Amino acid sequence: MSEPAPKAPVTADPLVRHSLLEGRYADAALGESLLRPVLGPPGPGWWALVGLCSALTALLVVAIGVTLGKGVGTWGNNIPVAWAFGIINFVWWIGIGHAGTLISAILLLFGEKWRSSVNRMAEAMTLFAVACAGLFPLLHLGRPWKFYWLVPYPSALRMWPQFRSPLTWDIVAILTYLTVSVLFWYMGLLPDLATARDTARQTWKRRAWGLLSLGWRGSARHWLRWRTGYLLLAGLATPLVVSVHTIVSFDFAVAQLPGWHTTVFPPYFVAGAIFSGLAMVLCLLLPARRVLRLHHVVTQAHLDVLARLMLVAGLFVAYGYVQEHFFGWYSGNPYEMHVMGILRTGPYAPLFWTVVTCNVLVPQVFWWGRPRTSPVVLWGAALLVNLGMWLERYMIVVAPLSEDFLPSSWRHYAPTWVDLSLLAGTLGFFGLGFLLFLKLLPPVPVSEVKQLQHELDASEAFAREVAARAGAPGGGR
Amino acid sequence: MRGWLLGEFRSPERLLEAARGLRARGFTRLDAFTPFPVEGMDEALALPPSRLPRLALVAGVGGAAGAYLVQWFTQAVDWPLDVGGRPLHAGPVFIPIAFETAVLSAASAIFLGVLIGCGLPRVTHPFLGLEPFRSASIDGFWVSVAVDDDAGGAAADAALRELGAVKVSRVEEGG
């Protein structure tokens, strides 16, 4: 038996200057370094952050209690601004979720090697973001305890949901997205839960991870089915990402309101979702990388490629803004022109120009190589993009509603403390979920990184062989 | 004595060689246990390709058809609601839900299919009681040979050692 044929180099891409894995490790040492965050006790910083996020989560519970007890009248919504924070936060949160699925599913389909160090954290981010997003459509129903009326079940009322309404599409889309994200995430976790089970020294941890790993043994038969299933789930999640945010944009685009009734909305919303999600991935990844000492697996190559993706998504979003305003003007429709006008020069101008600064100008620094690999610049830019994307959703939802067809009914909008508490509360809930994830489950896919190292070794051996062959007769470059 | 002989190897290349060597020596009831999927292991063990893609297709198409049917029946047959003269059987607006349901059914079928196909969840297994076997999810590359009697066990033991196993262990069924 001879050695297996070396594979083609995976680092041959001339655009990627940095290595995907810094240094080479024994498999056991590599695994242990990735499991270190979950094997040891939590530090004081973790407890402090958990305390802060728990306080915000308590605020969320209070705000939900007020909403349920007194009704949505406690929100700042009015007529004509019948939709505000509920939908803004929903669209923002679900958009953040999309980059997690993008990184884990689309890049898996494209065979991108760099995804394996960051996909677990991105997927966890997706789960908690979708959970936060799902809260808002429920709460803004008015009578949230009757949410099951949106499901077609044979009831004594002899009533069916109205499937021609985007509200019912939303429910199906969110539930599908949440379920598929959980399945995809858990499936990816199975081998690593087994690794954690076999590495842990405390009995209770062994038992807990043993139960969660469902008896995974890494058999060749397991891997065959797992790889097929994982790839299929990725193939399903990819169109799902696009469809979910398209359906979210239909909530607006099927209306007749000027400023909403636009065909550019589905691609524009999808691009915005991926843009904000990439920014949130960076916001979470950069501190986690530093605190959990993951510099060897989340290298400069990862930061570089995430920054490039953010730049591309930002350009798509900028194109969306141009289209929106161009068609507002080109329609010749005075109502459309008015809505676009109040954004550029009217009462919403400060908001609009902040959005343009955050979402269009800030990402342009990533045309240069140095900011792309500087964690401080990246983190700052990511925060600004997250802010800009939230303001963009505010602008899309509130501006057209507040000044629509009839000037006598125009009215502006201000959030109440309940609105602001719901937003701050979901931020805390999201942070709490992510912190617990970092402490309880392997934050970096151990088996995938081991496989990546093996492939990199094979490709380097291949490159050396090629170089040796070319160099022998006095050739080479 | 029914059971398995388990051999541990140090690298995936060695394991592949061992799997091929065992098959060449006529052993058929083999399995390999590795911390990450090893390219070529499916061929080395002659595993048939998974039937999951077909399952996913059937579940997806079934889910979409079911969702479309429910929407058509409720909106156009059982409770026709005329809103501004819009069509009761409105094909285009039934598509989003049909698509999402297709994805949901296919994904659930895949997940259950993987678990059932792998024989999971199964929290206890004779191998999991073997202390050195813990390395199978960390840095060990294991191959198992199912054996029925002591003679078969001795032959498998000899073959594994000949192929370069660093450790050979025996696990009894139900043990």
XYZ file of C-alpha atoms in Angstrom:
652
model
C 0.000 0.000 0.000
C 1.356 3.413 -0.903
C 0.682 6.737 0.780
C -2.609 8.365 -0.277
C -2.252 10.854 -3.113
C -1.659 14.393 -1.769
C -4.527 16.787 -2.382
C -4.303 20.024 -4.304
C -3.107 22.970 -2.185
C -5.923 24.759 -0.356
C -3.903 27.894 0.353
C -3.029 28.519 -3.270
C -5.393 31.498 -3.537
C -3.031 34.426 -4.237
C -5.500 36.878 -2.684
C -5.298 35.227 0.729
C -2.013 36.282 2.230
C -2.522 34.943 5.741
C -2.574 31.372 6.944
C -5.835 29.709 7.972
C -4.135 28.039 10.909
C -1.170 29.483 12.716
C 1.327 26.789 13.554
C 0.861 23.043 13.578
C -0.367 21.048 16.559
C -0.824 17.471 17.659
C -4.512 16.557 17.319
C -4.988 16.144 21.064
C -3.314 19.483 21.856
C -5.332 21.263 19.186
C -8.571 19.807 20.526
C -7.661 20.715 24.086
C -6.847 24.314 23.113
C -10.271 24.657 21.460
C -12.106 23.050 24.374
C -10.248 25.073 27.015
C -13.088 27.644 27.291
C -15.636 24.962 28.214
C -13.436 22.704 30.324
C -12.254 25.305 32.824
C -14.276 27.379 35.290
C -15.641 30.739 34.089
C -13.649 33.877 34.855
C -14.785 37.073 36.633
C -15.277 38.898 33.309
C -17.752 36.268 32.189
C -19.707 36.575 35.438
C -19.761 40.381 35.146
C -21.121 40.198 31.600
C -23.668 37.557 32.589
C -24.819 39.849 35.402
C -25.246 42.775 33.026
C -27.080 40.701 30.436
C -29.305 39.117 33.088
C -30.301 42.573 34.303
C -31.242 43.561 30.756
C -33.133 40.277 30.339
C -35.071 41.109 33.502
C -35.916 44.438 31.903
C -37.149 42.524 28.847
C -39.411 40.423 31.063
C -40.822 43.575 32.665
C -41.460 45.199 29.270
C -43.147 42.043 27.977
C -45.242 41.937 31.139
C -46.362 45.525 30.608
C -47.136 44.808 26.954
C -49.204 41.743 27.828
C -50.890 43.333 30.828
C -51.780 46.709 29.375
C -51.606 46.052 25.652
C -49.621 47.527 22.764
C -51.019 50.952 23.678
C -47.971 51.253 25.947
C -45.805 51.395 22.817
C -45.216 54.647 20.976
C -47.118 53.472 17.898
C -49.839 55.788 16.661
C -51.983 56.287 13.586
C -50.535 56.621 10.947
C -47.289 55.131 12.384
C -48.975 51.824 13.220
C -45.743 49.885 12.837
C -42.603 50.974 14.546
C -40.224 49.359 17.035
C -41.933 45.984 16.805
C -41.157 45.628 13.121
C -37.868 47.552 13.165
C -36.436 45.251 15.818
C -37.868 42.167 14.145
C -36.280 42.977 10.783
C -32.992 43.962 12.391
C -32.692 40.832 14.539
C -33.692 38.394 11.855
C -31.274 40.071 9.464
C -28.447 39.557 11.953
C -29.311 35.905 12.028
C -28.807 35.547 8.306
C -25.040 35.981 8.265
C -24.679 32.993 10.580
C -26.456 30.785 8.100
C -24.586 32.402 5.245
C -21.212 31.651 6.795
C -22.069 28.137 7.816
C -24.203 26.946 4.904
C -23.279 28.844 1.762
C -19.556 28.645 2.465
C -19.873 24.930 3.190
C -21.482 24.451 -0.212
C -18.696 26.433 -1.865
C -16.112 24.361 0.009
C -14.587 27.433 1.664
C -12.060 26.186 4.193
C -11.990 29.307 6.339
C -15.556 28.853 7.548
C -14.713 26.040 9.944
C -13.126 28.254 12.602
C -15.983 30.740 12.830
C -19.130 28.870 11.808
C -20.090 27.549 15.258
C -20.116 31.019 16.828
C -21.938 32.459 13.817
C -24.609 29.761 14.037
C -25.071 30.313 17.763
C -25.473 34.009 17.039
C -28.142 33.106 14.477
C -30.122 31.060 16.967
C -30.277 33.756 19.614
C -30.913 36.495 17.052
C -33.833 34.561 15.558
C -35.216 33.913 19.037
C -35.130 37.681 19.707
C -36.643 38.401 16.299
C -39.502 35.959 16.855
C -40.594 37.803 19.995
C -41.611 40.953 18.165
C -44.205 39.664 15.677
C -45.726 37.715 18.564
C -45.938 40.732 20.837
C -47.277 43.103 18.214
C -50.192 40.785 17.486
C -52.055 42.605 20.249
C -53.338 39.376 21.761
C -50.174 37.248 21.666
C -51.826 34.357 23.505
C -53.953 33.790 20.419
C -50.915 33.379 18.144
C -52.020 29.837 17.267
C -54.852 31.354 15.242
C -52.196 31.802 12.565
C -51.783 28.035 12.289
C -54.330 26.137 10.171
C -55.830 23.739 12.681
C -59.424 22.505 12.517
C -61.079 24.528 15.268
C -64.582 24.981 16.607
C -64.466 28.549 15.260
C -64.596 27.164 11.702
C -62.068 29.871 10.809
C -58.895 29.544 8.774
C -55.890 31.875 8.711
C -55.719 34.258 5.755
C -52.890 32.760 3.712
C -52.953 35.637 1.259
C -51.545 37.864 4.024
C -47.792 38.292 4.565
C -48.355 37.939 8.329
C -49.044 34.228 7.931
C -46.043 33.920 5.588
C -43.915 35.488 8.322
C -44.972 32.964 10.934
C -44.136 30.012 8.684
C -40.859 31.602 7.589
C -39.666 32.377 11.129
C -40.640 28.998 12.531
C -38.963 27.225 9.622
C -35.869 29.340 9.941
C -35.605 28.747 13.683
C -36.159 24.987 13.361
C -33.730 24.508 10.487
C -31.090 26.651 12.228
C -31.390 24.557 15.387
C -31.170 21.282 13.455
C -28.182 22.455 11.424
C -26.404 23.705 14.517
C -27.048 20.598 16.576
C -26.025 18.304 13.765
C -22.734 20.187 13.454
C -22.255 19.954 17.216
C -22.675 16.167 17.536
C -19.041 15.124 16.845
C -17.686 17.906 19.047
C -20.005 17.019 21.904
C -18.493 13.526 21.733
C -15.001 15.059 21.811
C -15.970 17.163 24.814
C -17.434 14.059 26.502
C -14.207 12.127 25.990
C -11.937 15.013 27.011
C -13.781 16.140 30.147
C -12.437 14.942 33.470
C -15.404 15.725 35.714
C -18.073 13.042 35.807
C -21.041 15.386 35.583
C -19.612 17.084 32.511
C -18.958 13.693 30.914
C -22.556 12.682 31.612
C -24.058 15.941 30.350
C -22.064 15.987 27.134
C -22.544 12.222 26.822
C -26.313 12.667 26.835
C -26.152 15.586 24.402
C -23.837 13.733 22.013
C -26.491 10.991 21.704
C -23.842 8.269 21.710
C -21.780 9.544 18.799
C -18.797 7.252 18.210
C -17.299 8.703 15.031
C -17.903 5.475 13.120
C -17.262 5.587 9.381
C -20.984 4.911 8.943
C -21.810 7.850 11.196
C -19.494 10.173 9.292
C -20.876 9.097 5.921
C -24.463 9.916 6.915
C -23.463 12.979 8.899
C -21.543 14.502 6.009
C -24.355 13.799 3.539
C -26.961 15.150 5.916
C -24.933 18.204 6.858
C -24.345 19.098 3.230
C -28.028 18.604 2.419
C -29.040 20.819 5.332
C -26.609 23.457 4.073
C -28.156 23.162 0.622
C -31.590 23.726 2.143
C -30.494 26.541 4.453
C -29.016 28.534 1.584
C -32.258 29.261 -0.311
C -33.959 29.511 3.073
C -31.840 32.548 4.035
C -32.789 34.311 0.835
C -36.447 33.333 1.070
C -36.902 34.339 4.711
C -35.674 37.877 4.254
C -37.494 38.136 0.942
C -40.704 37.290 2.782
C -39.829 39.879 5.432
C -39.440 42.461 2.669
C -42.805 41.397 1.205
C -44.400 42.619 4.448
C -43.542 46.047 3.077
C -43.431 45.615 -0.675
C -46.965 44.203 -1.060
C -48.348 47.345 0.598
C -49.294 50.331 -1.530
C -47.578 52.873 0.661
C -45.143 55.185 -1.150
C -41.594 54.241 -0.196
C -42.534 50.609 0.474
C -44.038 49.546 -2.823
C -40.721 48.779 -4.513
C -39.429 45.781 -6.436
C -35.881 46.379 -5.180
C -36.916 45.424 -1.637
C -36.252 41.652 -1.641
C -32.598 41.774 -2.812
C -32.012 45.018 -0.912
C -33.291 43.471 2.317
C -31.296 40.271 1.832
C -28.107 42.283 1.246
C -28.829 44.428 4.310
C -29.451 41.326 6.394
C -26.146 39.766 5.450
C -24.367 43.086 5.956
C -25.694 43.566 9.485
C -25.141 39.918 10.319
C -21.496 40.041 9.257
C -21.056 43.112 11.424
C -22.581 41.283 14.396
C -20.356 38.231 13.776
C -17.325 40.529 13.972
C -18.690 42.278 17.077
C -18.895 38.938 18.899
C -15.970 37.125 17.310
C -13.266 39.699 17.980
C -13.695 39.859 21.784
C -14.281 36.090 21.982
C -11.105 35.447 19.988
C -9.100 37.596 22.373
C -10.575 36.326 25.629
C -10.690 32.643 24.688
C -7.219 32.859 23.070
C -8.335 31.547 19.694
C -5.750 33.477 17.663
C -4.326 30.259 16.238
C -7.610 29.216 14.605
C -9.294 32.578 14.041
C -6.348 34.111 12.225
C -5.837 37.331 10.299
C -7.026 35.432 7.221
C -10.472 35.119 8.797
C -10.648 38.781 9.742
C -9.463 39.739 6.283
C -12.076 37.682 4.482
C -14.908 38.771 6.812
C -13.971 42.411 6.213
C -13.995 41.834 2.461
C -17.433 40.233 2.697
C -18.662 43.179 4.727
C -17.364 45.569 2.095
C -19.147 43.646 -0.676
C -22.420 43.465 1.261
C -22.080 47.182 2.014
C -21.766 47.937 -1.691
C -24.943 45.947 -2.368
C -26.725 47.959 0.310
C -25.418 51.219 -1.174
C -26.755 50.129 -4.544
C -30.110 49.533 -2.859
C -30.154 53.114 -1.550
C -29.333 54.484 -4.998
C -32.076 52.387 -6.583
C -34.639 53.394 -3.996
C -34.022 57.089 -4.525
C -33.633 56.810 -8.277
C -36.960 55.041 -8.666
C -38.614 57.457 -6.251
C -37.588 60.233 -8.612
C -38.034 58.321 -11.892
C -41.585 57.200 -10.995
C -42.740 60.785 -11.390
C -45.191 59.988 -8.604
C -45.434 62.988 -6.226
C -46.064 60.773 -3.173
C -42.973 58.641 -3.884
C -40.920 61.777 -4.506
C -42.122 63.277 -1.252
C -41.111 60.261 0.848
C -37.661 60.172 -0.717
C -37.388 63.941 -0.289
C -38.090 63.942 3.459
C -35.279 61.420 3.834
C -32.694 63.521 2.007
C -33.612 67.008 3.173
C -36.688 66.837 5.420
C -37.203 65.819 9.058
C -35.472 62.463 8.509
C -32.340 63.944 6.925
C -30.092 63.571 10.026
C -31.144 59.930 10.243
C -30.638 59.314 6.538
C -27.173 60.864 6.401
C -26.110 58.950 9.531
C -27.242 55.773 7.811
C -25.282 56.660 4.682
C -22.188 57.410 6.760
C -22.360 54.194 8.769
C -23.393 51.808 6.018
C -21.824 53.273 2.901
C -18.800 55.344 3.922
C -17.442 53.364 6.883
C -17.009 50.024 5.061
C -14.963 51.772 2.360
C -11.888 51.659 4.653
C -11.756 47.943 3.896
C -10.463 48.637 0.409
C -7.088 48.894 2.211
C -5.387 45.806 3.591
C -4.268 47.141 6.964
C -7.710 48.044 8.402
C -9.029 44.655 7.304
C -6.703 42.862 9.713
C -6.786 45.378 12.560
C -9.200 44.075 15.218
C -9.787 47.556 16.661
C -10.754 49.123 13.335
C -12.878 46.119 12.429
C -14.694 46.125 15.725
C -15.417 49.843 15.536
C -16.642 49.579 11.969
C -18.817 46.589 12.844
C -20.450 48.496 15.706
C -21.139 51.465 13.427
C -22.618 49.181 10.764
C -24.897 47.544 13.324
C -26.067 50.964 14.456
C -26.491 52.121 10.854
C -28.512 49.073 9.909
C -30.840 49.527 12.859
C -31.359 53.180 11.904
C -31.941 52.133 8.305
C -34.812 49.878 9.384
C -36.186 52.729 11.492
C -36.039 54.953 8.431
C -37.725 52.398 6.168
C -40.537 51.650 8.613
C -41.289 55.017 10.158
C -40.612 57.655 7.465
C -43.127 56.466 4.817
C -45.814 55.801 7.441
C -45.519 59.173 9.118
C -45.988 61.211 5.937
C -48.141 59.217 3.514
C -50.907 60.259 1.097
C -52.933 62.649 3.234
C -51.065 65.616 4.798
C -53.839 66.163 7.361
C -53.136 62.759 8.905
C -49.342 63.156 9.080
C -47.897 62.495 12.487
C -44.440 61.711 13.748
C -43.298 59.041 16.124
C -41.393 58.761 19.388
C -40.668 55.498 21.228
C -41.827 55.008 24.826
C -39.802 53.456 27.627
C -41.467 50.112 26.872
C -40.206 50.231 23.277
C -36.687 51.088 24.392
C -36.753 48.439 27.126
C -37.794 45.781 24.630
C -34.860 46.690 22.374
C -32.339 46.847 25.232
C -33.851 43.716 26.753
C -33.448 41.659 23.597
C -29.827 42.843 23.380
C -29.301 41.522 26.911
C -31.105 38.269 26.180
C -29.011 37.787 23.043
C -25.814 38.458 24.974
C -26.832 36.098 27.764
C -27.538 33.307 25.292
C -24.208 33.821 23.582
C -22.277 33.882 26.879
C -23.904 30.649 28.047
C -23.127 29.068 24.684
C -19.448 30.043 24.969
C -19.254 28.367 28.382
C -21.323 25.223 27.786
C -20.626 24.086 24.223
C -17.434 23.887 22.132
C -17.290 27.347 20.487
C -15.055 26.246 17.604
C -15.765 23.050 15.626
C -12.966 20.788 16.859
C -13.348 17.983 14.333
C -13.477 20.406 11.413
C -10.346 22.254 12.505
C -8.498 18.936 12.918
C -9.581 17.945 9.448
C -8.530 21.334 8.110
C -5.071 20.921 9.646
C -4.779 17.514 8.070
C -5.743 18.919 4.662
C -3.332 21.825 5.016
C -0.530 19.379 5.860
C -1.383 17.272 2.826
C -1.494 20.303 0.551
C 1.827 21.603 1.827
C 3.399 18.201 1.293
C 2.006 18.336 -2.224
C 3.416 21.832 -2.807
C 6.826 20.738 -1.525
C 6.760 17.728 -3.822
C 5.896 19.893 -6.816
C 8.636 22.366 -5.916
C 11.163 19.573 -5.498
C 10.223 18.094 -8.861
C 10.420 21.472 -10.601
C 13.670 22.344 -8.860
C 15.505 19.090 -9.628
C 16.490 19.713 -13.293
C 17.374 23.351 -12.631
C 13.831 24.549 -13.298
C 11.638 26.310 -10.755
C 10.527 29.886 -10.967
C -17.622 -15.597 22.083
C -19.186 -12.784 20.093
C -17.578 -9.391 20.204
C -15.204 -7.051 18.466
C -11.489 -6.608 18.175
C -10.485 -2.968 18.124
C -7.165 -1.763 16.759
C -5.818 1.736 17.286
C -3.659 3.458 14.689
C -1.722 6.678 14.857
C -2.751 8.422 11.621
C -5.634 8.400 9.150
C -3.282 7.155 6.406
C -2.306 4.151 8.514
C -5.958 3.504 9.271
C -6.907 3.562 5.591
C -4.112 1.116 4.852
C -5.265 -1.116 7.692
C -8.882 -1.058 6.499
C -7.803 -2.015 2.989
C -5.466 -4.671 4.391
C -8.201 -6.221 6.522
C -10.553 -6.394 3.555
C -7.803 -7.948 1.461
C -7.405 -10.588 4.176
C -11.091 -11.429 3.916
C -12.523 -9.654 6.960
C -15.886 -8.136 6.079
C -17.627 -6.875 9.217
C -15.460 -3.812 9.686
C -15.969 -0.301 10.941
C -13.637 2.634 11.519
C -13.773 5.255 14.258
C -12.054 8.585 13.743
C -12.084 12.087 15.278
C -12.855 13.609 11.878
C -14.122 12.200 8.574
C -11.299 10.536 6.651
C -11.359 10.896 2.860
C -11.492 7.523 1.147
C -12.729 5.572 4.162
C -16.124 4.936 2.566
C -14.438 3.277 -0.410
C -11.956 1.421 1.784
C -14.824 -0.108 3.781
C -17.048 -0.402 0.665
C -19.908 1.492 2.326
C -22.900 2.104 0.045
C -23.743 5.789 -0.550
C -26.356 7.279 1.729
C -29.997 7.347 0.667
C -30.581 10.652 2.449
C -30.820 12.782 -0.731
C -33.788 10.743 -1.947
C -35.448 10.954 1.457
C -34.958 14.733 1.450
C -36.466 15.052 -2.026
C -39.543 13.016 -1.130
C -40.068 14.877 2.154
C -39.561 18.261 0.516
C -41.934 17.667 -2.370
C -44.469 16.123 0.007
C -44.257 19.086 2.360
C -44.710 21.603 -0.436
C -47.672 19.714 -1.900
C -49.283 19.385 1.526
C -48.877 23.081 2.296
C -50.236 24.133 -1.085
C -53.178 21.785 -0.662
C -54.012 23.169 2.782
C -53.886 26.748 1.489
C -56.025 25.962 -1.541
C -58.576 24.008 0.500
C -58.929 26.607 3.248
C -58.959 29.696 1.016
C -60.785 28.512 -2.075
C -63.005 25.630 -0.937
C -63.839 25.543 2.741
C -64.002 29.256 3.569
C -63.996 31.402 0.423
C -63.382 35.010 1.437
C -63.769 37.556 -1.352
C -61.440 40.475 -0.635
C -61.868 43.113 -3.325
C -62.471 40.507 -5.997
C -59.050 38.907 -5.619
C -58.788 35.311 -6.813
C -59.632 32.666 -4.204
C -57.128 30.202 -5.609
C -54.196 32.633 -5.675
C -51.228 30.537 -6.824
C -48.414 33.076 -6.444
C -49.242 33.995 -2.853
C -49.421 30.329 -1.862
C -45.816 29.802 -2.974
C -43.950 31.357 -0.006
C -45.592 29.043 2.517
C -45.304 26.035 0.226
C -41.585 26.707 -0.195
C -40.936 27.196 3.517
C -42.848 24.029 4.370
C -40.820 22.101 1.790
C -37.599 23.228 3.480
C -38.970 22.468 6.944
C -40.108 18.951 6.044
C -36.931 18.109 4.156
C -34.697 19.389 6.961
C -36.618 17.484 9.629
C -36.516 14.333 7.519
C -32.752 14.692 7.018
C -32.110 15.184 10.711
C -34.225 12.205 11.717
C -32.774 10.213 8.831
C -29.218 10.817 10.012
C -30.070 9.852 13.588
C -31.992 6.720 12.643
C -29.414 5.728 10.015
C -26.616 6.055 12.591
C -28.589 4.161 15.223
C -28.651 7.203 17.492
C -29.575 8.254 20.098
C -27.792 5.472 21.896
C -26.052 6.678 24.986
C -24.502 3.360 25.987
C -22.476 1.149 23.705
C -19.953 -1.582 24.564
C -17.170 0.487 22.937
C -17.864 3.519 25.079
C -16.967 1.484 28.179
C -13.445 0.873 26.859
C -11.231 3.567 28.388
C -8.609 3.831 25.579
C -11.409 4.136 23.014
C -11.944 7.696 24.262
C -9.141 8.687 21.926
C -11.390 7.863 18.943
C -12.880 11.337 19.248
C -9.581 13.050 20.105
C -6.551 11.753 18.246
C -6.896 7.979 17.817
C -7.858 6.204 14.610
C -9.595 2.919 15.342
C -10.800 0.013 13.288
C -13.158 -2.659 14.591
C -13.566 -6.241 13.395
C -16.647 -8.150 14.505
C -15.745 -11.727 15.496
C -17.911 -14.709 16.472
C -15.496 -17.083 18.198
C -12.036 -17.290 19.712
C -10.478 -18.595 16.505
C -11.812 -15.594 14.528
C -10.647 -13.320 17.314
C -7.129 -14.701 17.186
C -6.982 -14.290 13.405
C -8.212 -10.702 13.599
C -5.782 -9.964 16.432
C -2.876 -11.246 14.342
C -4.012 -9.292 11.279
C -4.364 -6.020 13.234
C -0.905 -6.378 14.782
C 0.574 -7.205 11.405
C -0.991 -4.062 9.925
C 0.697 -1.940 12.576
C -1.923 -1.329 15.261
C -0.348 0.348 18.281
C -2.988 -1.153 20.565
C -5.438 -4.033 20.155
C -8.374 -4.381 22.547
C -11.231 -6.808 22.778
C -14.819 -5.868 23.576
C -17.512 -8.439 24.337
C -21.077 -8.018 23.214
C -23.195 -6.725 26.072
C -20.054 -6.139 28.083
